[in-house]
PDB file of C-alpha atoms in Angstrom:
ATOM      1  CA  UNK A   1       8.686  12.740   6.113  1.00  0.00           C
ATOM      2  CA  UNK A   2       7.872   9.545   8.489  1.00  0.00           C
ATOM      3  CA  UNK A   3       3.800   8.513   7.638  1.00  0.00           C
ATOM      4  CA  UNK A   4       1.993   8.400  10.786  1.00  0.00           C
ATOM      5  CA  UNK A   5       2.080   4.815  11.552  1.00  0.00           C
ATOM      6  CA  UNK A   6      -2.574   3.919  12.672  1.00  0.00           C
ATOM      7  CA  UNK A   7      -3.086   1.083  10.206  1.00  0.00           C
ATOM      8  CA  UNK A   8      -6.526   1.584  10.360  1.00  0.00           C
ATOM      9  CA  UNK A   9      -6.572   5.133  10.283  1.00  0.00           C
ATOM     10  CA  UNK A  10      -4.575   5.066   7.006  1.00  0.00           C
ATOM     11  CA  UNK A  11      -7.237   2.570   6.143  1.00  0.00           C
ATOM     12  CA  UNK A  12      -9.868   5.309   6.999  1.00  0.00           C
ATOM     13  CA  UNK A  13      -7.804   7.779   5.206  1.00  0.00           C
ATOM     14  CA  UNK A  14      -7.727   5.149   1.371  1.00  0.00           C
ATOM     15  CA  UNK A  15     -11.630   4.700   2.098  1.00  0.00           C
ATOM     16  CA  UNK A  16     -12.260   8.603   2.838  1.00  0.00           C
ATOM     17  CA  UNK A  17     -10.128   9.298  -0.355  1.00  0.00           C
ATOM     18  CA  UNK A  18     -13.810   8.016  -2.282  1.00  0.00           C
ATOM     19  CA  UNK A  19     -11.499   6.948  -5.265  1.00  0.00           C
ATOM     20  CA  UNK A  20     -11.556   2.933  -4.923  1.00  0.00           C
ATOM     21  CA  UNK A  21     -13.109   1.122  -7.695  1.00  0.00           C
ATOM     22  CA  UNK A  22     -14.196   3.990  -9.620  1.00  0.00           C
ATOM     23  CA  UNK A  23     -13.463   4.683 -13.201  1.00  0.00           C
ATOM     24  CA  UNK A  24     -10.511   6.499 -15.018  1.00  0.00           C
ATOM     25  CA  UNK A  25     -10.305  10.013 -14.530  1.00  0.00           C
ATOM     26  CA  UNK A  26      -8.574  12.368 -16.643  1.00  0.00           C
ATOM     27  CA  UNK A  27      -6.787  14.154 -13.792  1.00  0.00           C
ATOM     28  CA  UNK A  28      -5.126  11.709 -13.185  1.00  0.00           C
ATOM     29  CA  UNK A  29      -5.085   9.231 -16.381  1.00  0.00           C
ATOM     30  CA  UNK A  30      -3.062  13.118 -17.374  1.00  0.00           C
ATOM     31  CA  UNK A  31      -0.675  12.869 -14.393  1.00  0.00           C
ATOM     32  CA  UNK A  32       0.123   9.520 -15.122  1.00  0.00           C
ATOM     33  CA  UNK A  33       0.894   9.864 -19.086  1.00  0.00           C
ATOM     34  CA  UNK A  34       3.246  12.869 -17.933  1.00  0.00           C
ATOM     35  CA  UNK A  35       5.137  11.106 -15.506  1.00  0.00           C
ATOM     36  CA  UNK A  36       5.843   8.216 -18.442  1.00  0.00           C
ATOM     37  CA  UNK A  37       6.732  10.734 -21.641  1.00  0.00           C
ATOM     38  CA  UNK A  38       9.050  12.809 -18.533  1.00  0.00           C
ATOM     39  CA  UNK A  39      10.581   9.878 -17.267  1.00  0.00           C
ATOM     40  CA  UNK A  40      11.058   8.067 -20.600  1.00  0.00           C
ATOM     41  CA  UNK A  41       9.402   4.844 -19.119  1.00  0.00           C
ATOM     42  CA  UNK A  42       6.656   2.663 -20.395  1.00  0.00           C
ATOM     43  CA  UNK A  43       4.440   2.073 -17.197  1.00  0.00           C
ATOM     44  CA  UNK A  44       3.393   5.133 -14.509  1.00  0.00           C
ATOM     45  CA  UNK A  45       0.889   4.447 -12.147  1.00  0.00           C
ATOM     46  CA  UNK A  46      -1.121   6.152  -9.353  1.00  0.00           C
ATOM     47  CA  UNK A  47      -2.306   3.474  -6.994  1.00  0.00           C
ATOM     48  CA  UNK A  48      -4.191   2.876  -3.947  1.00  0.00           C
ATOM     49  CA  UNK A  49      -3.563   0.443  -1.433  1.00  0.00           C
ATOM     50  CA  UNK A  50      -5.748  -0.805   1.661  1.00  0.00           C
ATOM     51  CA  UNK A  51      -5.129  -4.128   3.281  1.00  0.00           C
ATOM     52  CA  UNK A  52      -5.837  -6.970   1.309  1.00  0.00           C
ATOM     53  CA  UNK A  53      -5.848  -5.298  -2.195  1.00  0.00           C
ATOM     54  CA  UNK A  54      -4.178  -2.318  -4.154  1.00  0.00           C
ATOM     55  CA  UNK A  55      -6.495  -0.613  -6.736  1.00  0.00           C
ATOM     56  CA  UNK A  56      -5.330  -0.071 -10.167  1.00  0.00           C
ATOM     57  CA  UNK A  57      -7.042  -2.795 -12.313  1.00  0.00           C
ATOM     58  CA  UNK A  58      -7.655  -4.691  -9.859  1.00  0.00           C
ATOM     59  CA  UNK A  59      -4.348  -6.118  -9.640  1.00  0.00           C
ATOM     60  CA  UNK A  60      -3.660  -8.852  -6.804  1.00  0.00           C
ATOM     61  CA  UNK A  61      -1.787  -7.517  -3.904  1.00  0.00           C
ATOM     62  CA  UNK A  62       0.561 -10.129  -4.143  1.00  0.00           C
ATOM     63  CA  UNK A  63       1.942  -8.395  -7.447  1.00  0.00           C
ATOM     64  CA  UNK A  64       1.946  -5.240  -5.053  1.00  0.00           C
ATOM     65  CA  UNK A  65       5.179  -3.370  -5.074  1.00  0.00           C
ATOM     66  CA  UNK A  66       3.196  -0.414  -4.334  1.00  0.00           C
ATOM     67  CA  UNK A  67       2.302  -1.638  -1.272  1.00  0.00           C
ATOM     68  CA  UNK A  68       6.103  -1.351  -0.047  1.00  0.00           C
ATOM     69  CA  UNK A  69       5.864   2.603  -0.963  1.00  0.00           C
ATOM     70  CA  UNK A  70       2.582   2.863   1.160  1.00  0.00           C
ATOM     71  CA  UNK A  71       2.584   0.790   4.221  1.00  0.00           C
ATOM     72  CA  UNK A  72       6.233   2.650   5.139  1.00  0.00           C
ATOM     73  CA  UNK A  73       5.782   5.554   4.026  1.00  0.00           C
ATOM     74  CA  UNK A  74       8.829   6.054   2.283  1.00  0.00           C
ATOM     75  CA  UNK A  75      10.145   5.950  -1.581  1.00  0.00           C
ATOM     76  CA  UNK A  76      11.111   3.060  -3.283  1.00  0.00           C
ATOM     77  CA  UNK A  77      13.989   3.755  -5.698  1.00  0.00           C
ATOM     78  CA  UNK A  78      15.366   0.119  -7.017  1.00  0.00           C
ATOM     79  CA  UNK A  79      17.469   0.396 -10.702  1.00  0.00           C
ATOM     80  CA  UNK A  80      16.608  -3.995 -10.725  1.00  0.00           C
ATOM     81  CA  UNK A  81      13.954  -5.596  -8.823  1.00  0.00           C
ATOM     82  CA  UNK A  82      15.408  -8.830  -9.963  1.00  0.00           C
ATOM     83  CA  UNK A  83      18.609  -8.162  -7.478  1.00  0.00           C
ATOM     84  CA  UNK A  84      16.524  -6.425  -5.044  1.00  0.00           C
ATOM     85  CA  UNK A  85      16.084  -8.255  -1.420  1.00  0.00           C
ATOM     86  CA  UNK A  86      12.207  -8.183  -0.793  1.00  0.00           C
ATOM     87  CA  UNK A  87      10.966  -7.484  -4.655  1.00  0.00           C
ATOM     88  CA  UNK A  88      13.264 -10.201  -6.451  1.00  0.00           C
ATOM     89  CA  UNK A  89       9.928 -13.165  -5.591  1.00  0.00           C
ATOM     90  CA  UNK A  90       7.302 -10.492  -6.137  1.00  0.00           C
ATOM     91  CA  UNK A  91       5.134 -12.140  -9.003  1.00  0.00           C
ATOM     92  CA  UNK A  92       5.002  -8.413 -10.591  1.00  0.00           C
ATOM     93  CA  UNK A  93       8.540  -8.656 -11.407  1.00  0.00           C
ATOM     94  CA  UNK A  94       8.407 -12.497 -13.345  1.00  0.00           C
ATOM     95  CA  UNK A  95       4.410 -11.694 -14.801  1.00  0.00           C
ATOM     96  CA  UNK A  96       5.017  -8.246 -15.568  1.00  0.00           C
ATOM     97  CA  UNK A  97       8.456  -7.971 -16.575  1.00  0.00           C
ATOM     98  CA  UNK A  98       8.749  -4.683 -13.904  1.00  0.00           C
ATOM     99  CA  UNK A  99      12.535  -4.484 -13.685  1.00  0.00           C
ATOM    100  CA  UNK A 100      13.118  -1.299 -12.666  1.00  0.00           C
ATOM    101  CA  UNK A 101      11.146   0.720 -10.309  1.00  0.00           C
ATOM    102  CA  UNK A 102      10.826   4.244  -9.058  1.00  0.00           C
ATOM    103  CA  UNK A 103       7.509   4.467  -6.378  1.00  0.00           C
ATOM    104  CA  UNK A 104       6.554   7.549  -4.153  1.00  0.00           C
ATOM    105  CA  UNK A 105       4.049   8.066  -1.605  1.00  0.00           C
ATOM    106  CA  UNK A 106       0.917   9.865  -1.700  1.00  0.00           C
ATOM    107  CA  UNK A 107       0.061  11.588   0.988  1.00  0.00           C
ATOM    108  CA  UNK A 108      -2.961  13.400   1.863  1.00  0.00           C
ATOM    109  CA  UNK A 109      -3.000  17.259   4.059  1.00  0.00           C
ATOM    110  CA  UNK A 110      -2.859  15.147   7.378  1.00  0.00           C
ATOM    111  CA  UNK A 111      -0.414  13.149   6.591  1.00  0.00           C
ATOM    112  CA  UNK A 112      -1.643  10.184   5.871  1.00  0.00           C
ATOM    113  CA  UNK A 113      -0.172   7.572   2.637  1.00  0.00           C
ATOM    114  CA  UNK A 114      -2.841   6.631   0.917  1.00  0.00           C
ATOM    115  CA  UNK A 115      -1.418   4.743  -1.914  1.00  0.00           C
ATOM    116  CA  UNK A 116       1.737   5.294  -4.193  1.00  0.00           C
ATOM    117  CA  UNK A 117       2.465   7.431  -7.543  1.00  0.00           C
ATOM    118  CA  UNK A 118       5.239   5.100  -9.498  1.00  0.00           C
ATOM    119  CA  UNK A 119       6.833   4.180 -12.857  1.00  0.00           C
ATOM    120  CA  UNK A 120       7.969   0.758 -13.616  1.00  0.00           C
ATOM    121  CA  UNK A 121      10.343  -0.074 -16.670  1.00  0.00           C
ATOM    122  CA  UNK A 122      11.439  -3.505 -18.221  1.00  0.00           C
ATOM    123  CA  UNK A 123      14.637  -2.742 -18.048  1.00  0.00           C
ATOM    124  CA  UNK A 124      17.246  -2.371 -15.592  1.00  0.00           C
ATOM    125  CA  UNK A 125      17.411   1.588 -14.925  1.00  0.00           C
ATOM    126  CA  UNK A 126      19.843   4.237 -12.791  1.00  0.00           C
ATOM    127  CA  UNK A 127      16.601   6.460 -11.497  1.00  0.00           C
ATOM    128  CA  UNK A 128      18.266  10.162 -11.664  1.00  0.00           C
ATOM    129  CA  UNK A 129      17.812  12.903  -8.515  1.00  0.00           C
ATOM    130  CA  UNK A 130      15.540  14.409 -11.442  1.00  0.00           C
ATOM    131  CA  UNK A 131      13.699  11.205 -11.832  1.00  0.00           C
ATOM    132  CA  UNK A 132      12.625  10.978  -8.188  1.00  0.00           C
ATOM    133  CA  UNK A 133      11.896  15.094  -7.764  1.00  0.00           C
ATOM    134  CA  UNK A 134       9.648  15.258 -11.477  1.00  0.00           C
ATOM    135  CA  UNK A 135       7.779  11.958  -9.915  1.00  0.00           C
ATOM    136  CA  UNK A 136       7.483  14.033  -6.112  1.00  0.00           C
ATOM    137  CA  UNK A 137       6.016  16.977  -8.225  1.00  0.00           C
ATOM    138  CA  UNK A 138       3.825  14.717 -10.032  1.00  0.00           C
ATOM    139  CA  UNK A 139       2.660  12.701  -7.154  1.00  0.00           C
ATOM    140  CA  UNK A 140       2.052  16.210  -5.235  1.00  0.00           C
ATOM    141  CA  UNK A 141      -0.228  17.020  -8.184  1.00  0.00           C
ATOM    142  CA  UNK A 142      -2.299  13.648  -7.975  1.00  0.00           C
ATOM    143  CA  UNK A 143      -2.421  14.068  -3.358  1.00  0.00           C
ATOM    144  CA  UNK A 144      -3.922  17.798  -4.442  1.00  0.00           C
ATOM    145  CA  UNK A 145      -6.297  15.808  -6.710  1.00  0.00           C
ATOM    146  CA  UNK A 146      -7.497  13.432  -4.004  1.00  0.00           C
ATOM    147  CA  UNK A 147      -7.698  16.684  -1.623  1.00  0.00           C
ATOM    148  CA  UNK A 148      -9.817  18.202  -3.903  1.00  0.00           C
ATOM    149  CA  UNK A 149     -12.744  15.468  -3.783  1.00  0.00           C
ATOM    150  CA  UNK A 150     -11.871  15.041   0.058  1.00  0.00           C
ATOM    151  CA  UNK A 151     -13.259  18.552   0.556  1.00  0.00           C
ATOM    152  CA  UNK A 152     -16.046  18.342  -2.116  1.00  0.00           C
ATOM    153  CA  UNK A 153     -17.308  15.046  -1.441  1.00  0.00           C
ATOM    154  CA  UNK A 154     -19.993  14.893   1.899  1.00  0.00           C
ATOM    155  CA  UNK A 155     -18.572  13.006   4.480  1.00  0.00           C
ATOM    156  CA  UNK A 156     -21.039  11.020   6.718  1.00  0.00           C
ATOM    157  CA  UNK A 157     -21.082  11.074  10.237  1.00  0.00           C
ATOM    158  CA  UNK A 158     -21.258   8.376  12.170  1.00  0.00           C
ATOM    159  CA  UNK A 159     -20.374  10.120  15.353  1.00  0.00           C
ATOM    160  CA  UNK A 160     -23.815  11.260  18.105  1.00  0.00           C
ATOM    161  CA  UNK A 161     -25.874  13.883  16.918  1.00  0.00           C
ATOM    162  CA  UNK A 162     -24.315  13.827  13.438  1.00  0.00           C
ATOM    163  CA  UNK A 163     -25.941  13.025   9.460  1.00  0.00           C
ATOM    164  CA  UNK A 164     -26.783   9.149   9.392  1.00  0.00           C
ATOM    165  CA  UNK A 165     -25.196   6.881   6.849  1.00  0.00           C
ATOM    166  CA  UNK A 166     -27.491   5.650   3.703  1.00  0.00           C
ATOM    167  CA  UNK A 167     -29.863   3.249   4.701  1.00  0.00           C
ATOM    168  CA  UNK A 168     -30.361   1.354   1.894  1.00  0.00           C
ATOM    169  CA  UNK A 169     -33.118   0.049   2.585  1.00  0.00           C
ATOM    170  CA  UNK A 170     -34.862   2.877   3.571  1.00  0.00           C
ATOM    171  CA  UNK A 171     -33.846   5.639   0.826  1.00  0.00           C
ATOM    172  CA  UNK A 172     -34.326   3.156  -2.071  1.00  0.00           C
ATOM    173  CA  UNK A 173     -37.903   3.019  -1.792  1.00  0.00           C
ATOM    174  CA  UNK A 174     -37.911  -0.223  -3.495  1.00  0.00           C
ATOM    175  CA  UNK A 175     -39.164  -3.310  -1.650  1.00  0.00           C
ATOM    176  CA  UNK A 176     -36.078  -5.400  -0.701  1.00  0.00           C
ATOM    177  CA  UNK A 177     -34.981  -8.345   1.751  1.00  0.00           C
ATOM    178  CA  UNK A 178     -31.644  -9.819   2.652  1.00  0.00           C
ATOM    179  CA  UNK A 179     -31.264 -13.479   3.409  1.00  0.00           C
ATOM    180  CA  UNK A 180     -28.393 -15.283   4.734  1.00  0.00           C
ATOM    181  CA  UNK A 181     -26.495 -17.886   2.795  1.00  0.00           C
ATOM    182  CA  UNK A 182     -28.422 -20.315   5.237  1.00  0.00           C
ATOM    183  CA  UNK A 183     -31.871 -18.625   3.951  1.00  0.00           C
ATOM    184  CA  UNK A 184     -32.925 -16.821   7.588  1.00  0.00           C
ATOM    185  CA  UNK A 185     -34.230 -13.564   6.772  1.00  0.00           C
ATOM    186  CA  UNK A 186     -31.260 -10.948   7.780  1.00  0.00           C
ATOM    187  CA  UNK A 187     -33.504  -7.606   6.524  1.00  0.00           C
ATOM    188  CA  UNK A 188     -36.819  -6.655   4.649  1.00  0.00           C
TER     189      UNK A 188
END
C-alpha cells in the first residue's frame, strides 16, 4: 500500500502520534523484544521519524535507515547493507555494525507512515517471507498501539470556534518572562 505522499501532513500525523521524546513503554518495549527472540536477531526497533531527526535514543538522522522505510512508504528488506546502493555510506552500518536489515512501515488508520518497526543484525542475513509477515504482524500491533493514544489523548484545536492550545503563560500561574537572545522582552 502506496503512503499518501503530504510531507507535512505525515509530519502532523508523527507529532499527533504524542509519542516523541517520551519514555519506554512496555507495549511496545514487549513488541520489540518479540520481534528479536521471533526473528532470531539481536536489535528490533520501533521508530519514529519527522524531518530532521528519528526518535529512538535520540539517534542522529544521519544513522537513519529508518528513515528510508518511512519517507516511501514501503519495506526495506536488504540481507547486507554493506553491498546495498543507498545504505552501504550510512554511518549506522560502519558505527553500528547493522549489516543486515529488515524495516516496515507503520502506518496509522488514515494512512499515514509515521515511523518504521525494524530488526537489524550484524551479520549478513537471507530475511525469510516469514521474517517480513511476523515483523507486518508485529508492526500492526505497535500502529494499533499508537491508535490507541490517538483516540485517548485530547487533541487541540486550533481551527475557529474550537479548544485553544496551552498558554503557558497563562495556565501556569507562575510569574514568567521570555527574553530574546538579544535581551528585548519577547513575553511576561
Amino acid at each position: 500500500m502506496a503512503a499518501p505522499t503530504d510531507a507535512r501532513e505525515r509530519l502532523t500525523a508523527v507529532a499527533r502520534t504524542a509519542l516523541l521524546d517520551t519514555p519506554p513503554e512496555e507495549a511496545f518495549d514487549r513488541l520489540t523484544r518479540m520481534a528479536a527472540r521471533l526473528l532470531g536477531a539481536p536489535v528490533s526497533l520501533i521508530t519514529l521519524v519527522t524531518d530532521d531527526r528519528q526518535f529512538f535514543k535520540s539517534a542522529p538522522l544521519s544513522h537513519s535507515i529508518c528513515r528510508e522505510v518511512a519517507v516511501s512508504g514501503e519495506p526495506l528488506i536488504v540481507e547486507d547493507t554493506r553491498r546495498h546502493p543507498r545504505l552501504r555510506t550510512n554511518p549506522a552500518v560502519r558505527e553500528f555494525g547493522w549489516i543486515a536489515y529488515a524495516g516496515v512501515p507503520l502506518v496509522t488508520r488514515d494512512g499515514w507512515v509515521v515511523g518504521s518497526f525494524s530488526v537489524v543484525d550484524g551479520m549478513p542475513r537471507l530475511w525469510s517471507e516469514r521474517d517480513v509477515g511476523l515483523l507486518r504482524d508485529l508492526a500492526a500491533c505497535a500502529a494499533a498501539e499508537i491508535e490507541l493514544r490517538l483516540r485517548e489523548a485530547p487533541q487541540p484545536s486550533l481551527g475557529n470556534g474550537g479548544a485553544r492550545p496551552p498558554d503557558v503563560f497563562e495556565d501556569t500561574g507562575i510569574p514568567m518572562g521570555v527574553a530574546s537572545p538579544e535581551g528585548r522582552w519577547i513575553g511576561v
